[in-house]
GROMACS .gro file of N, CA and C in nm:
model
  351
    1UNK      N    1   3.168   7.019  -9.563
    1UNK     CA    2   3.118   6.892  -9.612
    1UNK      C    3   3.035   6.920  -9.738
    2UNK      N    4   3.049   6.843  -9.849
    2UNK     CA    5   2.954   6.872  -9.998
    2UNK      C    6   2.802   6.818  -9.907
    3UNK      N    7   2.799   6.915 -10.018
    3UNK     CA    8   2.636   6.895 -10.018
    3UNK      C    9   2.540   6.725 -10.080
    4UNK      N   10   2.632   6.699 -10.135
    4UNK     CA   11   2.596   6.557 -10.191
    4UNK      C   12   2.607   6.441 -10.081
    5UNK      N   13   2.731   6.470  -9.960
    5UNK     CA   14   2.739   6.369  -9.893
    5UNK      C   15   2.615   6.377  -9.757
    6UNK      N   16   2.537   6.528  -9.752
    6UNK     CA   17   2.444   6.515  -9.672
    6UNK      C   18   2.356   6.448  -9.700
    7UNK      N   19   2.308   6.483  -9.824
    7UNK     CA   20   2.206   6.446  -9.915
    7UNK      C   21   2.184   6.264  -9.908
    8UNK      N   22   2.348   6.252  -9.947
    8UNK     CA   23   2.368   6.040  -9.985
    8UNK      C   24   2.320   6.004  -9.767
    9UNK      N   25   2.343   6.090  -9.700
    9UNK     CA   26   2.355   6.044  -9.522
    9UNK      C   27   2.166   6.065  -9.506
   10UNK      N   28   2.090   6.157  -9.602
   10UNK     CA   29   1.956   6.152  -9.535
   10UNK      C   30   1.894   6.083  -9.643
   11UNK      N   31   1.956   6.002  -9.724
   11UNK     CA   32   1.906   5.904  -9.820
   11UNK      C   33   1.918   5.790  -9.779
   12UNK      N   34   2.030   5.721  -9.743
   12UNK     CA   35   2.016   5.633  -9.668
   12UNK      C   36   1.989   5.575  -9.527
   13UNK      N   37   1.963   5.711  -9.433
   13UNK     CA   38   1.927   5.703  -9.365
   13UNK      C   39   1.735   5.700  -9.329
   14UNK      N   40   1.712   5.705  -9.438
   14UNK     CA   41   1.552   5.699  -9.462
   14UNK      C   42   1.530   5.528  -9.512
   15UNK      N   43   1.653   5.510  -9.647
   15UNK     CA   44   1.644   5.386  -9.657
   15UNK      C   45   1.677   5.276  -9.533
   16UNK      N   46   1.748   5.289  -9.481
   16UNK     CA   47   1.771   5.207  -9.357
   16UNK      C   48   1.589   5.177  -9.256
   17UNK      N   49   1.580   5.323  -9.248
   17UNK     CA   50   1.386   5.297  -9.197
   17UNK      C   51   1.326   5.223  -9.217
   18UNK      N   52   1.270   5.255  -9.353
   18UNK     CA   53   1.210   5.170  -9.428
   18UNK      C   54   1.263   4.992  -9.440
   19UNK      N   55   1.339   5.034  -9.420
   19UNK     CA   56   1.408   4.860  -9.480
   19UNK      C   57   1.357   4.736  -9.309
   20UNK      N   58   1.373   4.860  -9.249
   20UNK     CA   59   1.331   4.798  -9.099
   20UNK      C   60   1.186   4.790  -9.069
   21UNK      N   61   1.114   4.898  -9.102
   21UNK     CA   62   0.967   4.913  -9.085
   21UNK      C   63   0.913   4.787  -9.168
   22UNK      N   64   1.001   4.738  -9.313
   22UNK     CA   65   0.939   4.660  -9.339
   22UNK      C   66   0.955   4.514  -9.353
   23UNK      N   67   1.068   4.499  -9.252
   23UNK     CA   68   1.147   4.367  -9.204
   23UNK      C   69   1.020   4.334  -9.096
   24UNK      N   70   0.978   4.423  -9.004
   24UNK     CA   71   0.909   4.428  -8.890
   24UNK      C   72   0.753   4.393  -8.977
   25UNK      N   73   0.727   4.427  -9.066
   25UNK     CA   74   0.613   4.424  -9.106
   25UNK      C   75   0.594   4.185  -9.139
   26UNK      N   76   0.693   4.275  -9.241
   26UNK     CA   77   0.697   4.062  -9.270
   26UNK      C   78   0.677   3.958  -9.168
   27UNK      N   79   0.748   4.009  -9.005
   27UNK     CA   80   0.797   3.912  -8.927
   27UNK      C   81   0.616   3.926  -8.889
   28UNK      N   82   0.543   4.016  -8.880
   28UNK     CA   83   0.411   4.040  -8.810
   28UNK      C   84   0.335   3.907  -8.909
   29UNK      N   85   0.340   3.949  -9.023
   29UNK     CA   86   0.266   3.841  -9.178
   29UNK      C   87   0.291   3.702  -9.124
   30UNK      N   88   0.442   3.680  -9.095
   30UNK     CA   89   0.471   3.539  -9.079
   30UNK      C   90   0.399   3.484  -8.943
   31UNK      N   91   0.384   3.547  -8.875
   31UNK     CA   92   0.359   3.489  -8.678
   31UNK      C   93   0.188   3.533  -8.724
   32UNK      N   94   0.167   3.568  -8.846
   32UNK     CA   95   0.032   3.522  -8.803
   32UNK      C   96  -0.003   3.424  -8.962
   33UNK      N   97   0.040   3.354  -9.005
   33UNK     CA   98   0.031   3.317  -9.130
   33UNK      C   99   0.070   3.196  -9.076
   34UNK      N  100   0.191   3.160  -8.995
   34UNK     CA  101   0.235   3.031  -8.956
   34UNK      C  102   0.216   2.988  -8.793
   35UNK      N  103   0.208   2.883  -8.767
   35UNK     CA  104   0.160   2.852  -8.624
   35UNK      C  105   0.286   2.803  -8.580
   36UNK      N  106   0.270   2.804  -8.432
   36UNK     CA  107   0.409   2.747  -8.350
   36UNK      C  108   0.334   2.628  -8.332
   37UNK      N  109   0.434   2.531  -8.356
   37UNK     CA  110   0.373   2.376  -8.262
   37UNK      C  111   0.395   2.331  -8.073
   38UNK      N  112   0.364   2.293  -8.098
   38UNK     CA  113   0.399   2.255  -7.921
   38UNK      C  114   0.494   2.195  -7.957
   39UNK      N  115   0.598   2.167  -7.848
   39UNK     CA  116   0.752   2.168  -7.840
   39UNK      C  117   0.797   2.120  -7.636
   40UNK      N  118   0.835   2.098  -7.613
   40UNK     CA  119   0.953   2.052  -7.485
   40UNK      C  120   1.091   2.026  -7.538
   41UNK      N  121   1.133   2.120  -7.420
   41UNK     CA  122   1.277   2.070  -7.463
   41UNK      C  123   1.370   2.022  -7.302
   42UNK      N  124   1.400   1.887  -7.331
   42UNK     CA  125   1.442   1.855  -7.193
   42UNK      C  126   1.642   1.863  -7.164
   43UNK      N  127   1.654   1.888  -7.087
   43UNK     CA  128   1.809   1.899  -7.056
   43UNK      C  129   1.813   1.750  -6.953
   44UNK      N  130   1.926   1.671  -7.054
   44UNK     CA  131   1.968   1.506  -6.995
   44UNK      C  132   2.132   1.540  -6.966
   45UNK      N  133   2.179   1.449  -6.885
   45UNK     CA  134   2.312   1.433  -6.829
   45UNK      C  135   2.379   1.483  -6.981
   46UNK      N  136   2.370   1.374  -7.085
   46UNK     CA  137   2.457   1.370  -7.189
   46UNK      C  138   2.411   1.442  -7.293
   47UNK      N  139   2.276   1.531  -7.311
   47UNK     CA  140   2.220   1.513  -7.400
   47UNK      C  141   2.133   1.645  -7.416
   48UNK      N  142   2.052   1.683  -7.509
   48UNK     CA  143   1.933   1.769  -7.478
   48UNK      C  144   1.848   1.676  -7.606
   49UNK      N  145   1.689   1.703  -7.533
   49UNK     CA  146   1.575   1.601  -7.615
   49UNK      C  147   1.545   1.755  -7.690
   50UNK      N  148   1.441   1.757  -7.797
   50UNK     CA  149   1.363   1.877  -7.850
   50UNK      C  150   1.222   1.766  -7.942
   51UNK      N  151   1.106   1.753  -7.836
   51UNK     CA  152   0.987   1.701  -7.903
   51UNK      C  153   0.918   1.759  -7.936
   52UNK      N  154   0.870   1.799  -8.036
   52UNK     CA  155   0.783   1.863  -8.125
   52UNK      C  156   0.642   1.803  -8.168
   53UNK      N  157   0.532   1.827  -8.175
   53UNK     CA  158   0.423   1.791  -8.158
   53UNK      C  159   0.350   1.858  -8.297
   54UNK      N  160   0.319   1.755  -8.396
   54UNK     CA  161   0.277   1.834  -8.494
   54UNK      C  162   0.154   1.680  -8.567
   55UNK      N  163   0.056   1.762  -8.531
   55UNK     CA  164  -0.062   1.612  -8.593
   55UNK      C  165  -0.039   1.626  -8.712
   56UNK      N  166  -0.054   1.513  -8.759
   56UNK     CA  167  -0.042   1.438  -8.902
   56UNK      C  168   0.025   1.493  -8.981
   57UNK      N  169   0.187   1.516  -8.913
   57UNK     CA  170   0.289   1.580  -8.971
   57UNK      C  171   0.300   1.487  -9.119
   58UNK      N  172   0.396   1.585  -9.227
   58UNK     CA  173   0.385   1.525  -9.360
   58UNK      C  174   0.537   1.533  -9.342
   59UNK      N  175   0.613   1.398  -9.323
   59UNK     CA  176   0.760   1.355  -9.317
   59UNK      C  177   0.877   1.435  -9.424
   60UNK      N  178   0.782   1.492  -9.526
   60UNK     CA  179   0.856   1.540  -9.678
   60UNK      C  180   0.848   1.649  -9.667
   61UNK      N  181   0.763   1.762  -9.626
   61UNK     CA  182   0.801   1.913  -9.551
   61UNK      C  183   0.892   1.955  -9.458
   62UNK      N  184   0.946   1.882  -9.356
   62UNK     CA  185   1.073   1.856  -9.289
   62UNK      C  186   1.186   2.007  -9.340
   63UNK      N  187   1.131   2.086  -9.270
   63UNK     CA  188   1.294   2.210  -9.285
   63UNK      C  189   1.332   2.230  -9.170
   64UNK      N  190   1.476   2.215  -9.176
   64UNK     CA  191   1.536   2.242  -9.062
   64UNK      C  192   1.698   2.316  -9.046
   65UNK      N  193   1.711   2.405  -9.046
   65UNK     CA  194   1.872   2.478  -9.009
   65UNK      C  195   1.865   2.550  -8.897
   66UNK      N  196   1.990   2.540  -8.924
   66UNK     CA  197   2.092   2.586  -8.772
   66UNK      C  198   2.163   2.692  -8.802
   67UNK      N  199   2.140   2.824  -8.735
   67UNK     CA  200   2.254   2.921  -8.795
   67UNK      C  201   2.266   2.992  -8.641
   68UNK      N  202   2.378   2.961  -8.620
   68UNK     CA  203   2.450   3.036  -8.514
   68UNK      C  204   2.405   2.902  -8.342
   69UNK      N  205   2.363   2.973  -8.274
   69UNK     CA  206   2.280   2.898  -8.158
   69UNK      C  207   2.155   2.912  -8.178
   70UNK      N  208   2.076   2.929  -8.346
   70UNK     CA  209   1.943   2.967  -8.312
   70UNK      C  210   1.921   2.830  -8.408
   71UNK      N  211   1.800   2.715  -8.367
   71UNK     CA  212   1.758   2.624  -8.477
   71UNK      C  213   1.615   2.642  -8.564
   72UNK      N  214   1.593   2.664  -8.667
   72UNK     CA  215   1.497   2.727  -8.691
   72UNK      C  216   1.419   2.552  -8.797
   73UNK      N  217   1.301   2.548  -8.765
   73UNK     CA  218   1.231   2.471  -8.813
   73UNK      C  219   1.076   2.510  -8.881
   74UNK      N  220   1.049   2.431  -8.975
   74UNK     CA  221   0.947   2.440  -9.006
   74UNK      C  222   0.882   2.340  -9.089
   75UNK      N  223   0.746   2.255  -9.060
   75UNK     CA  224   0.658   2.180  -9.140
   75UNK      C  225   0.514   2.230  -9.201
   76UNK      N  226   0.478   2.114  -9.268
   76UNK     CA  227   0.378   2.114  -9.256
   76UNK      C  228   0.291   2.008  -9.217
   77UNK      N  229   0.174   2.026  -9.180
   77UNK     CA  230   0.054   1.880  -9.205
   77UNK      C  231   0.029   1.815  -9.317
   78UNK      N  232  -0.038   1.765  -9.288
   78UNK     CA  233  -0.106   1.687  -9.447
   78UNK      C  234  -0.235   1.725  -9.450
   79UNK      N  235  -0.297   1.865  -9.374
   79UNK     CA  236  -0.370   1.920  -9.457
   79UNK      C  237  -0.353   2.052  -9.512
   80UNK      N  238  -0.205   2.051  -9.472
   80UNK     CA  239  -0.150   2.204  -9.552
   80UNK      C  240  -0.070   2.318  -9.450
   81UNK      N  241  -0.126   2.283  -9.340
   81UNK     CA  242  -0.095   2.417  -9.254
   81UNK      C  243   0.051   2.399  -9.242
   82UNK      N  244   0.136   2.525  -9.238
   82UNK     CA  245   0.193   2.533  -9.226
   82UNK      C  246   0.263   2.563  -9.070
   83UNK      N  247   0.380   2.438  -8.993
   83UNK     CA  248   0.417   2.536  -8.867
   83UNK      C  249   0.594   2.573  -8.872
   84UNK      N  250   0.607   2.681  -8.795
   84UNK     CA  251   0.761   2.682  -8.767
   84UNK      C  252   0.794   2.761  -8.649
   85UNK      N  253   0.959   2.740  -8.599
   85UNK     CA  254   0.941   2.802  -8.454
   85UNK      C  255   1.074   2.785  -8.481
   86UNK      N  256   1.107   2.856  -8.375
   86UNK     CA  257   1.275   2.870  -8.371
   86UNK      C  258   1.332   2.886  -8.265
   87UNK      N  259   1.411   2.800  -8.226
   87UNK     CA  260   1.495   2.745  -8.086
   87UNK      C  261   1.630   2.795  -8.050
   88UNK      N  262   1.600   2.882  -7.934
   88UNK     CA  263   1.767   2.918  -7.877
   88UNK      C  264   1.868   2.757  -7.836
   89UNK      N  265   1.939   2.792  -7.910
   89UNK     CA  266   1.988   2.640  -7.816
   89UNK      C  267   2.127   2.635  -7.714
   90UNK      N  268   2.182   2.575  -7.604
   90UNK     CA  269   2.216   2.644  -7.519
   90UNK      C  270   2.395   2.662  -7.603
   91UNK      N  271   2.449   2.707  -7.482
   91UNK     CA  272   2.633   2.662  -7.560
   91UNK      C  273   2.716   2.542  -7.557
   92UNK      N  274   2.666   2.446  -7.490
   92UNK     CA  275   2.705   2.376  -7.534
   92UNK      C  276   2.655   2.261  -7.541
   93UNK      N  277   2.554   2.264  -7.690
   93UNK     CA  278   2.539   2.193  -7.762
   93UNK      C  279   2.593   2.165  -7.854
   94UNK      N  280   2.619   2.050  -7.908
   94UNK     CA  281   2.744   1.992  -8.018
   94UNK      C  282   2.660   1.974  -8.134
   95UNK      N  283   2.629   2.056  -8.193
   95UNK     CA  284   2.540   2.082  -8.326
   95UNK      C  285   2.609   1.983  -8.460
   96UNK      N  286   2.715   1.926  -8.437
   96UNK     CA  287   2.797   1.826  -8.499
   96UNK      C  288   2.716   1.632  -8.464
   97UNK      N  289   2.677   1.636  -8.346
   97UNK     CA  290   2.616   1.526  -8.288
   97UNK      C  291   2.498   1.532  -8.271
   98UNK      N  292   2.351   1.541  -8.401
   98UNK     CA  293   2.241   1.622  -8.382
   98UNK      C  294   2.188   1.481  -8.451
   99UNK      N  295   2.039   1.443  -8.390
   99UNK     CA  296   1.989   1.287  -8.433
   99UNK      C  297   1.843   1.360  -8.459
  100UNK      N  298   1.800   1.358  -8.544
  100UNK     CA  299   1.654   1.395  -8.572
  100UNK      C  300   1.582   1.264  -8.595
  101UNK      N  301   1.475   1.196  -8.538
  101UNK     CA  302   1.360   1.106  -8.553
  101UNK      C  303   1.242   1.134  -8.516
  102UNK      N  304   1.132   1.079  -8.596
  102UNK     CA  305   1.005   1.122  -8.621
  102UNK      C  306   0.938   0.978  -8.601
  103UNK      N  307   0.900   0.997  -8.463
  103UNK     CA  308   0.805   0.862  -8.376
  103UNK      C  309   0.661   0.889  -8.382
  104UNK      N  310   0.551   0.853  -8.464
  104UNK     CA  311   0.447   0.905  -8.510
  104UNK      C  312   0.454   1.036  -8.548
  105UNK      N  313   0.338   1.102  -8.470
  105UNK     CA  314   0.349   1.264  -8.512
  105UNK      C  315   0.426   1.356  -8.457
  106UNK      N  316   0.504   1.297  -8.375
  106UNK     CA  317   0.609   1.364  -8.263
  106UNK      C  318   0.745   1.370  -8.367
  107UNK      N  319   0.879   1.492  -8.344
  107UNK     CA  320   0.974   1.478  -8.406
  107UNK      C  321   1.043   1.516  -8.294
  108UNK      N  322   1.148   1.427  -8.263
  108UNK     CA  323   1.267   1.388  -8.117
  108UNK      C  324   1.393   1.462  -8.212
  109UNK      N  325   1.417   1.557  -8.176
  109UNK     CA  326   1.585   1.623  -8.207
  109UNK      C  327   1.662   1.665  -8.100
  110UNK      N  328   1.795   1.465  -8.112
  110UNK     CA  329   1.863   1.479  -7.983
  110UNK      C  330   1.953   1.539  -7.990
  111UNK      N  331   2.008   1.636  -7.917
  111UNK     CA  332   2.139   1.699  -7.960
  111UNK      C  333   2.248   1.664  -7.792
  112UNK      N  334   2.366   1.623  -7.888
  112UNK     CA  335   2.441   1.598  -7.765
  112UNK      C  336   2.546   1.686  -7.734
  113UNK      N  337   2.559   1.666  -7.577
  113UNK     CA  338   2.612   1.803  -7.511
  113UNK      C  339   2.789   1.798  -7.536
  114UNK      N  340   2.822   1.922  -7.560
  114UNK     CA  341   3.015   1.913  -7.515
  114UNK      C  342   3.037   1.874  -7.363
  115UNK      N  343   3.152   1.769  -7.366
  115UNK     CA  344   3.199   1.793  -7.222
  115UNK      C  345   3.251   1.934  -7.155
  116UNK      N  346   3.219   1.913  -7.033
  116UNK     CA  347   3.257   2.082  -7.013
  116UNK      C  348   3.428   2.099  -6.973
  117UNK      N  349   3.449   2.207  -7.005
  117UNK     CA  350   3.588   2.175  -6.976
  117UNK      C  351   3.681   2.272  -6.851
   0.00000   0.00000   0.00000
């Protein structure tokens, strides 16, 4: 084996470390930089509820995606703070049939279920 391809295997294998040590570092920054809100999530015949509890939520900070079965959200208040949290959601939820409303400071995200088959 050249000597170059050991060399390129303990080069990137250091880079790979690092790249993790400092993925791990960020996720530490964020969980203490951002708050989780209170949350329920109820399982209905047709349906799943997801209420979110955020005082004097600011309607125009509103982030919200979906990637894979994970829903990841995040606001803020209207005095700045920032929250976000991120939701396993089960399999069969129909991420196609998803109703988001914001009833005072509460935000209701109904998601409706697949029939099972």
């Amino acid at each position: 084996m050249p000597a170059y391809k050991e060399l390129d295997d303990i080069f990137n294998s250091i880079v790979r470390r690092e790249i993790s040590r400092f993925n791990k570092e960020v996720y530490k920054l964020e969980r203490e930089f951002f708050s989780t809100p209170l949350l329920d999530f109820y399982s209905c015949d047709d349906h799943y509820d997801c209420v979110i509890d955020v005082p004097y939520m600011d309607p125009t900070s509103i982030y919200m995606k979906v990637e894979g079965d994970v829903m990841k959200l995040r606001c803020k208040d209207k005095m700045g703070n920032v929250y976000q949290t991120q939701i396993q959601l089960p399999r069969d939820a129909d991420l196609d049939n998803l109703k988001v409303e914001r009833i005072k400071w509460f935000l209701r995200i109904r998601i409706s279920r697949r029939p099972s088959t």
